[in-house]
Short mmCIF file of C-alpha atoms and ligand atoms in Angstrom, two decimals:
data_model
loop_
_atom_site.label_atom_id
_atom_site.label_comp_id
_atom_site.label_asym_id
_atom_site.label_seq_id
_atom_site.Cartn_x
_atom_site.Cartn_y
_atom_site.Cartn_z
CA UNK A 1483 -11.38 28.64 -1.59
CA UNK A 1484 -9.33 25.42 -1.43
CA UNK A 1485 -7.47 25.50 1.85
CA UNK A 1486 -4.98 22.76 3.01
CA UNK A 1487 -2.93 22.00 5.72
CA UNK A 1488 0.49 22.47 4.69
CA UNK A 1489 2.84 21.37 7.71
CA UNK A 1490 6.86 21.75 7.72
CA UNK A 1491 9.01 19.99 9.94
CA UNK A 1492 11.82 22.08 9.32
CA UNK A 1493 14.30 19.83 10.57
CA UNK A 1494 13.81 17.23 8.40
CA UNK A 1495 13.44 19.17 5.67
CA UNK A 1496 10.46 17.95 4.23
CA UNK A 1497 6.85 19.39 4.33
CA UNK A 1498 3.58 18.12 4.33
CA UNK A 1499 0.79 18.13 1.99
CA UNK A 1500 -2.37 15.89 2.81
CA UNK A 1501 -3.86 15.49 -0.32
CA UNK A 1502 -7.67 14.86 -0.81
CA UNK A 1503 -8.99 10.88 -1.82
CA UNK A 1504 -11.07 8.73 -1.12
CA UNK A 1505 -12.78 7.54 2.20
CA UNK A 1506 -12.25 5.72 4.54
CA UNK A 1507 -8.42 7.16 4.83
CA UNK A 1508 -9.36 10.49 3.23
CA UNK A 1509 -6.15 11.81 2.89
CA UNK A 1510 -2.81 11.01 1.54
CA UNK A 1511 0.57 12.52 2.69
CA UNK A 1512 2.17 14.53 -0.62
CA UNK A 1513 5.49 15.15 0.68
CA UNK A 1514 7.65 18.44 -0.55
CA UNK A 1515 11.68 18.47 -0.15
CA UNK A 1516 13.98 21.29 -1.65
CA UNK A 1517 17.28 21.53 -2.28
CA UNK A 1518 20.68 23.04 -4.49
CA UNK A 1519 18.99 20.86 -7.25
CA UNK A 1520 15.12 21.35 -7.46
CA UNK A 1521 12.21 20.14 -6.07
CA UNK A 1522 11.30 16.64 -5.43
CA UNK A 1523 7.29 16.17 -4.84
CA UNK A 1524 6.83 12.21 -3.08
CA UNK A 1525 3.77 10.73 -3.77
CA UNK A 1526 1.47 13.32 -5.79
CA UNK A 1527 -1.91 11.65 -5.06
CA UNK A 1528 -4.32 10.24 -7.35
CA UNK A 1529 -6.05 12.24 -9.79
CA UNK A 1530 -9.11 13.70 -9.86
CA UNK A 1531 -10.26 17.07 -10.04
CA UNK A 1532 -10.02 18.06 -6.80
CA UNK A 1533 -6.52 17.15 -6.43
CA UNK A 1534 -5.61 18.87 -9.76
CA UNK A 1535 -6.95 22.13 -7.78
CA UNK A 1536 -5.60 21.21 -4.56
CA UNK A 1537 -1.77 21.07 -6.25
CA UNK A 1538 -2.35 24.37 -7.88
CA UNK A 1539 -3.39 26.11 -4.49
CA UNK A 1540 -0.23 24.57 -3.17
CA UNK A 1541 2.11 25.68 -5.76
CA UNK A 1542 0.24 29.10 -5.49
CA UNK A 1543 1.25 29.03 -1.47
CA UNK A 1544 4.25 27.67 -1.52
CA UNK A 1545 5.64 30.34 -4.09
CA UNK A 1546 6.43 27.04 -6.78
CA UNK A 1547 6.64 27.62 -10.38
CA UNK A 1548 6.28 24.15 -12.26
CA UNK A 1549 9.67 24.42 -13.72
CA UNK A 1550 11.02 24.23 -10.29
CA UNK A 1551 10.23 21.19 -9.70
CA UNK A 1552 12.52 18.48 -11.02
CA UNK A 1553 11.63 15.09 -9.92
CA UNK A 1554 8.30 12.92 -8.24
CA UNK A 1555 9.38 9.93 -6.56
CA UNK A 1556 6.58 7.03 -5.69
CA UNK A 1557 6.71 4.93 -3.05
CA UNK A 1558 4.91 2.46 -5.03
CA UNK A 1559 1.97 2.23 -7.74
CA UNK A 1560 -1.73 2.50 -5.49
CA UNK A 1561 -3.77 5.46 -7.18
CA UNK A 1562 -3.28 7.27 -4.20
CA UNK A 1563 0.19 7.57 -4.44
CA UNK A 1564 0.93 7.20 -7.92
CA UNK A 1565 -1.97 8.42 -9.81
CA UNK A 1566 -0.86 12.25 -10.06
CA UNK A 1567 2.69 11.09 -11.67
CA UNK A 1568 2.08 11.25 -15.28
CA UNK A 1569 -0.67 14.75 -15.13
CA UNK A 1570 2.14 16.17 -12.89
CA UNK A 1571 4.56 15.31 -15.08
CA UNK A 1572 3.18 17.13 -18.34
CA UNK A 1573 2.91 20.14 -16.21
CA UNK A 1574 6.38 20.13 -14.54
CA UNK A 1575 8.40 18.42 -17.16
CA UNK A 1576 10.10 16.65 -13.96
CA UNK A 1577 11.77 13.14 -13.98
CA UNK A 1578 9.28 10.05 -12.32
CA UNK A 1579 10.89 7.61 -10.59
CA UNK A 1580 9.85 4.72 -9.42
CA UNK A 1581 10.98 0.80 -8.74
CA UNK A 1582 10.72 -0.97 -12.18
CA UNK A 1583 8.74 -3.71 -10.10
CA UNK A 1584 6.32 -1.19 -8.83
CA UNK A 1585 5.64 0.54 -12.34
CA UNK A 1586 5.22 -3.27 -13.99
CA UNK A 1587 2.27 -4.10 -11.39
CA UNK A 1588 0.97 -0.54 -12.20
CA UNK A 1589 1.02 -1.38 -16.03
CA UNK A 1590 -0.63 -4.97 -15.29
CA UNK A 1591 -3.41 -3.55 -13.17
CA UNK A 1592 -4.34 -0.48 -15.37
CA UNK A 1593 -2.56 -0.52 -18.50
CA UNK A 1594 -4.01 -1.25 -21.89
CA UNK A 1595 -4.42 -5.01 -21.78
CA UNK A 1596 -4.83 -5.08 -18.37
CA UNK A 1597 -7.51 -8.31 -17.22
CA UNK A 1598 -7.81 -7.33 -13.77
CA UNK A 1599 -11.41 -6.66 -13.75
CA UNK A 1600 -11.87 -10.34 -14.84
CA UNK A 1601 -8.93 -12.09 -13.43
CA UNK A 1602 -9.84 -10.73 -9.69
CA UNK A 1603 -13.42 -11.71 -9.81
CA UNK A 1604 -12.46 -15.26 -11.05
CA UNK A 1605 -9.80 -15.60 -8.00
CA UNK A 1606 -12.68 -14.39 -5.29
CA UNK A 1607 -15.18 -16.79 -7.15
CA UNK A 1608 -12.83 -19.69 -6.54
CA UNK A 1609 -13.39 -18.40 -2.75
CA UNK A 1610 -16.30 -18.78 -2.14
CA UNK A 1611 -17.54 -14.51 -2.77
CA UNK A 1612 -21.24 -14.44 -3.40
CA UNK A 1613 -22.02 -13.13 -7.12
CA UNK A 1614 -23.90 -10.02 -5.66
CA UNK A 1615 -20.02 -8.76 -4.67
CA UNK A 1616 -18.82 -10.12 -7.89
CA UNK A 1617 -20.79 -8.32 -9.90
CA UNK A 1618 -19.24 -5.24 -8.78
CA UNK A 1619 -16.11 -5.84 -9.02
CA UNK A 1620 -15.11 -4.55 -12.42
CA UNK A 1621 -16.74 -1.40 -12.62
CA UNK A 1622 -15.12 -0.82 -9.10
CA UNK A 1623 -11.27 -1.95 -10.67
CA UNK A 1624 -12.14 -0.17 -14.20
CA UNK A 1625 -12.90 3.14 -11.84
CA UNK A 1626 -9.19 3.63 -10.84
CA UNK A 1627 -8.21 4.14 -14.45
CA UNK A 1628 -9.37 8.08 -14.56
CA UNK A 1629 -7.24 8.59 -11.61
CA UNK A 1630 -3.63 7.06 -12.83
CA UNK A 1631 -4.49 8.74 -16.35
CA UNK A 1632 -1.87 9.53 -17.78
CA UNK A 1633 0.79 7.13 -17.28
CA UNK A 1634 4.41 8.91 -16.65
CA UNK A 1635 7.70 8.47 -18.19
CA UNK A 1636 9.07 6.41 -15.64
CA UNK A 1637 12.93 6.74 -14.73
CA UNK A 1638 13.74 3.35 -12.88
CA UNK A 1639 14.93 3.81 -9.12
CA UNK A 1640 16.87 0.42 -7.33
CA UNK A 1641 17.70 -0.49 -4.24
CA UNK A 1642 21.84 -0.21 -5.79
CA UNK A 1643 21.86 4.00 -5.76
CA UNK A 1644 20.20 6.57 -3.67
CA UNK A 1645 17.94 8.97 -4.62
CA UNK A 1646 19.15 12.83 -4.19
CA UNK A 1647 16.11 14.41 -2.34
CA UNK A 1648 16.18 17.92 -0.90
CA UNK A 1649 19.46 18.12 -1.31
CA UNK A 1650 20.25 14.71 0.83
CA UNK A 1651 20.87 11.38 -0.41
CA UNK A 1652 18.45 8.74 0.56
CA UNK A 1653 18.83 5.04 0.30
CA UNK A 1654 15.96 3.14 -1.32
CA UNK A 1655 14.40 0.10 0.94
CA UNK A 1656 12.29 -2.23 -1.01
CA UNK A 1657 9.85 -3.82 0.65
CA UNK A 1658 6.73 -6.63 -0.22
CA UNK A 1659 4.00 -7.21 1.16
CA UNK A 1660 1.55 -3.99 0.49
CA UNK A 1661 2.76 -3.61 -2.78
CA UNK A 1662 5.03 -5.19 -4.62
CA UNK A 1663 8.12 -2.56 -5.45
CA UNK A 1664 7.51 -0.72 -2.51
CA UNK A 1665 10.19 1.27 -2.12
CA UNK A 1666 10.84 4.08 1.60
CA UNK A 1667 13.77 6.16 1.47
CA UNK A 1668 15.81 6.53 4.37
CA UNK A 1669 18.09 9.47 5.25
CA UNK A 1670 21.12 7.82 6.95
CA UNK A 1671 21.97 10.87 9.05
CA UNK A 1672 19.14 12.54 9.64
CA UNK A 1673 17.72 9.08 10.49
CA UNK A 1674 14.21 9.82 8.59
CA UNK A 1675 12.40 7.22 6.78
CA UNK A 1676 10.20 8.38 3.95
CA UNK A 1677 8.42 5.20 4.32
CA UNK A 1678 4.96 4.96 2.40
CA UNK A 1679 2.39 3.02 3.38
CA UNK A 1680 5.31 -0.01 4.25
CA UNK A 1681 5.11 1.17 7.75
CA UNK A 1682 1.74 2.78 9.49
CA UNK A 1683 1.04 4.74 12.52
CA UNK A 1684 -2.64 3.17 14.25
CA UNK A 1685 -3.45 1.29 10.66
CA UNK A 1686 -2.66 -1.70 9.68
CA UNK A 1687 -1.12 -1.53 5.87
CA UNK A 1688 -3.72 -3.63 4.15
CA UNK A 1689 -1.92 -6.63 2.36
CA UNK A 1690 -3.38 -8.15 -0.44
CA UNK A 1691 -3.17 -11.09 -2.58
CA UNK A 1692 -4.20 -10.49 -5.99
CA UNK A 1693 -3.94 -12.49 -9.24
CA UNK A 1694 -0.23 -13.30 -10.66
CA UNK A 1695 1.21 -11.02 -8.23
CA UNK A 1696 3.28 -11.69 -5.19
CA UNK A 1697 2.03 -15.15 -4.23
CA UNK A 1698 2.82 -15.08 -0.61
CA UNK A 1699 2.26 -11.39 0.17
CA UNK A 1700 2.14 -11.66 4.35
CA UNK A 1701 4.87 -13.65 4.40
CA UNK A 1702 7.02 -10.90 2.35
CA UNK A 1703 5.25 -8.43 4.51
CA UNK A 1704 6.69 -9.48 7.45
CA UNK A 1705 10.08 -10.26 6.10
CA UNK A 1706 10.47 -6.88 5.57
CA UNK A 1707 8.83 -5.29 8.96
CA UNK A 1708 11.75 -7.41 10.54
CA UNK A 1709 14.49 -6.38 7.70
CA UNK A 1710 13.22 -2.46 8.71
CA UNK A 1711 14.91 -3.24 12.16
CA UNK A 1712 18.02 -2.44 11.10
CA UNK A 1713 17.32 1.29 10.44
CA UNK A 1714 17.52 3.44 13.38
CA UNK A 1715 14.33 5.96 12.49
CA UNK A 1716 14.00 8.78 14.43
CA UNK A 1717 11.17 10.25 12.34
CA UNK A 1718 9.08 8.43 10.15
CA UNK A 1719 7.01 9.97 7.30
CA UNK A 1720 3.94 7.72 6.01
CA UNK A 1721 1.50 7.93 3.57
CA UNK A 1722 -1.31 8.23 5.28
CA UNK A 1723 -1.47 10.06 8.87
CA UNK A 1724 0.82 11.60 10.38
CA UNK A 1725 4.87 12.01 10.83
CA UNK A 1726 5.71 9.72 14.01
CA UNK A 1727 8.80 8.96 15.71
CA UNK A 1728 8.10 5.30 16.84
CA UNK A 1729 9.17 3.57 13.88
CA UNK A 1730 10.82 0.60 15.49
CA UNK A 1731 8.08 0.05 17.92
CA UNK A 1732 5.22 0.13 15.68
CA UNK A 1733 6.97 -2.41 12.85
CA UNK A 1734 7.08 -4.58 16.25
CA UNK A 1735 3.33 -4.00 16.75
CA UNK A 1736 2.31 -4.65 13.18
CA UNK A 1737 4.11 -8.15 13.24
CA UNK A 1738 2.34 -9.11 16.67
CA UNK A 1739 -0.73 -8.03 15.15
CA UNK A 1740 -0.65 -10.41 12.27
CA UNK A 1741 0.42 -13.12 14.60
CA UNK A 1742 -2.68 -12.87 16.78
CA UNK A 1743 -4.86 -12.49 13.61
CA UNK A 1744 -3.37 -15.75 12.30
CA UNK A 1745 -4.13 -17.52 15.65
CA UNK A 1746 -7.52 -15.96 15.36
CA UNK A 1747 -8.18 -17.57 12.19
CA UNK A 1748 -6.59 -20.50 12.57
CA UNK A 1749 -9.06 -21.24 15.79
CA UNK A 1750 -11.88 -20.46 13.12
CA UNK A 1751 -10.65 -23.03 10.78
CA UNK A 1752 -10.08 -25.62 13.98
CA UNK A 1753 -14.20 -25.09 14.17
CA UNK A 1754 -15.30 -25.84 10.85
CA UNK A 1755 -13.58 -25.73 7.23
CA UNK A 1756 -13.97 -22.34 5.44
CA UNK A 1757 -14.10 -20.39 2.09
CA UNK A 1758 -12.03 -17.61 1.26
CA UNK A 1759 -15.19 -15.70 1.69
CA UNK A 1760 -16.47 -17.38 5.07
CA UNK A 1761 -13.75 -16.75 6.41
CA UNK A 1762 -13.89 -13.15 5.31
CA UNK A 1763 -17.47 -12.54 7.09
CA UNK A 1764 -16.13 -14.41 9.95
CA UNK A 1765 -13.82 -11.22 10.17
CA UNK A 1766 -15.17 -8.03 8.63
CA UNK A 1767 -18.40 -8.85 8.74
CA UNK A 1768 -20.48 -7.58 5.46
CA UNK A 1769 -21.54 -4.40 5.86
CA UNK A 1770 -18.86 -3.40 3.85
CA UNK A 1771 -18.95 -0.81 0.63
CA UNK A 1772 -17.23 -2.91 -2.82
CA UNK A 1773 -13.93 -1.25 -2.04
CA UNK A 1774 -13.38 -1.99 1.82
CA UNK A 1775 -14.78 -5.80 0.69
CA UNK A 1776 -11.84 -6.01 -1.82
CA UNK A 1777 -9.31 -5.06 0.56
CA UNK A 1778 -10.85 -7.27 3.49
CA UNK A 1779 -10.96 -10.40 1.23
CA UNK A 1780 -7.66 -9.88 -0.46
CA UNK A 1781 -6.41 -9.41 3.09
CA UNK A 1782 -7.95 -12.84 4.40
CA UNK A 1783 -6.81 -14.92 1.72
CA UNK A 1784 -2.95 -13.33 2.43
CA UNK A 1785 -3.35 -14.91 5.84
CA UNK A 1786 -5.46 -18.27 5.02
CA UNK A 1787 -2.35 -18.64 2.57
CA UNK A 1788 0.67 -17.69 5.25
CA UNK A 1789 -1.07 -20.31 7.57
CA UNK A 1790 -0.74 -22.87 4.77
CA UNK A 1791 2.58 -22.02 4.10
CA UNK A 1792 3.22 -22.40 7.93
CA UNK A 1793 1.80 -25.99 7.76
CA UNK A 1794 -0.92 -24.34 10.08
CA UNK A 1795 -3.88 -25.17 7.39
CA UNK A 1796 -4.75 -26.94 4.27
CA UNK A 1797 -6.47 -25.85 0.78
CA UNK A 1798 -8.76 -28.07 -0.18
CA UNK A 1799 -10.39 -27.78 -3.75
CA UNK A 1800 -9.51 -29.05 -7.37
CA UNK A 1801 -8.72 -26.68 -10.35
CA UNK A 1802 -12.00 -24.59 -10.99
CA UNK A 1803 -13.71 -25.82 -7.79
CA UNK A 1804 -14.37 -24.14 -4.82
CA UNK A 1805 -11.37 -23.41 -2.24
CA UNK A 1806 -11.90 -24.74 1.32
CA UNK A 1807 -9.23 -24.04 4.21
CA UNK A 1808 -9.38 -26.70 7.05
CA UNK A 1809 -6.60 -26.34 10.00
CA UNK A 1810 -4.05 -28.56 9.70
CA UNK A 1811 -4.38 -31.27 12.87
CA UNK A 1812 -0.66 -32.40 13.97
CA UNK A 1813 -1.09 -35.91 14.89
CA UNK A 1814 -0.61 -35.08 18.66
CA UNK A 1815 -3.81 -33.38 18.69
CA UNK A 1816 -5.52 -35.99 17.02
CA UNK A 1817 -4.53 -38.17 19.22
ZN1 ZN B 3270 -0.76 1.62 -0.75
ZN1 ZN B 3271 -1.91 4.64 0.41
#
């Protein structure tokens, strides 16, 4: 007996459905919106056989034929959000849309062709990860592929028109940083931001740097926490936890908390120069499993890169030789 904990917050319109994945997070938010013109599923989940039963037991609930259900909108292309699209899809028949941006990266990572599984390994080599880690890396990237299987038709969403949701119109925000293509929808009058996993409630949206992707991924990441000002949000619906109505405030918090991390790490680098990977133990520590280590090193390097691009450190290392980050002395304090 699959039993999950469908929650409706009538009014916004939208209800919840925490999908099964992965630890640590466990759960993603699916959310459900009706309306004069179908239904609109957000963010299906990834795929795997749980979730396959989990949707059924919903539809089963909720009284939903597949027909019914006329469009799945992503935030953006993790296998947590997107990976349902394209099995959801054959069943329902139902437009996909998504930012062209997001569904390129998605193509890139796990398409045919894709050279992730080599091209991230040879990035963390560069800095400094041990080959023990390495090792793992591509059977842990290759893993993902079962649960974004297949890939949907995708209908191409942009910032330029909104997206008719439960009968509302909401504007599309893109946003970098987590993902590139990110978009949230916002709901002008009911002031409710469908907004991912842009914006968290107690996490910290991991940010990443990964090969040939966005190159300075904290720096876009905070770009946008400051663009999201200008929405007044009086209930925000994330992708992981729950619905909050401190939007504002927390986009606040996250940007302090990437400030003090950066002074953190740029007090490191004052000590001694560091790897990529130093740098990463001197943080996370390395009792990690493969996947938390990929997210805390991708994460380092995004700030060991935002403090170079603040003049705060320097890369050291020639092509195909070993990265080093030293802090950047300003002749005053050499002197
Ligand atoms: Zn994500
Ligand atoms: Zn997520």
């Amino acid at each position: 007996m699959i039993t999950i904990d469908i929650q409706e917050w009538k009014e916004a319109g939208i209800v919840q459905v925490p999908i099964s994945m992965a630890p640590p997070l466990r759960q993603v938010n699916s959310y459900l919106l009706r309306g004069p013109e179908g239904i609109t599923i957000v963010d299906p989940g990834p795929r795997t056989e749980v979730t396959e039963n989990e949707w059924e037991a919903v539809w089963k609930k909720l009284r939903i034929h597949p027909d019914d259900i006329i469009s799945i909108v992503l935030t953006h292309h993790h296998p947590d959000h997107y990976g349902l699209a394209g099995y959801m899809q054959s069943l329902t028949g139902a437009a996909v849309l998504m930012s062209r941006r997001a569904f390129e990266e998605a193509e890139r990572i796990w398409g045919t062709g894709s050279t992730m599984d080599v091209a991230l390994p040879c990035l963390f080599r560069q800095h400094g990860m041990p080959e023990e880690w390495l090792q793992q890396l591509p059977g842990h990237m290759n893993s993902f592929i079962q649960q974004v299987t297949p890939s949907p038709r995708v209908t191409f969403v942009s910032e330029e028109a909104p997206v008719i949701m439960g009968g509302r119109s909401w504007e599309a925000v893109m946003s970098g940083g987590h993902a590139p293509g990110h978009l949230s929808f916002y709901d002008r009058k009911g002031k409710t931001m469908l907004c991912g996993d842009a914006v968290l409630p107690q996490i910290s949206p991991n940010i990443s740097l990964i090969p040939d992707s966005e190159p300075e991924p904290l720096h876009a990441f905070i770009t946008a926490l400051k663009q999201f000002e200008q929405y007044d949000v009086a209930m925000a619906f994330p992708g992981h936890r729950n619905p909050f109505d401190y939007f504002n405030e927390r986009t606040r918090i996250l940007i302090q908390h990437h400030e003090q991390r950066l002074l953190h790490i740029e007090q490191l680098l004052e000590q001694q120069a560091l790897t990529g990977f130093q740098a990463c133990e001197a943080l996370f520590g390395t009792r990690l499993s493969i996947h938390q280590m990929r997210f805390a090193m991708s994460e380092t390097l995004a700030h060991l890169l935002e403090l170079v691009r603040q003049g705060r450190a320097a890369k050291e290392g020639d092509e195909g030789a070993e990265i080093r980050f030293r802090a950047f002395q300003p002749l005053y304090k050499l002197l």
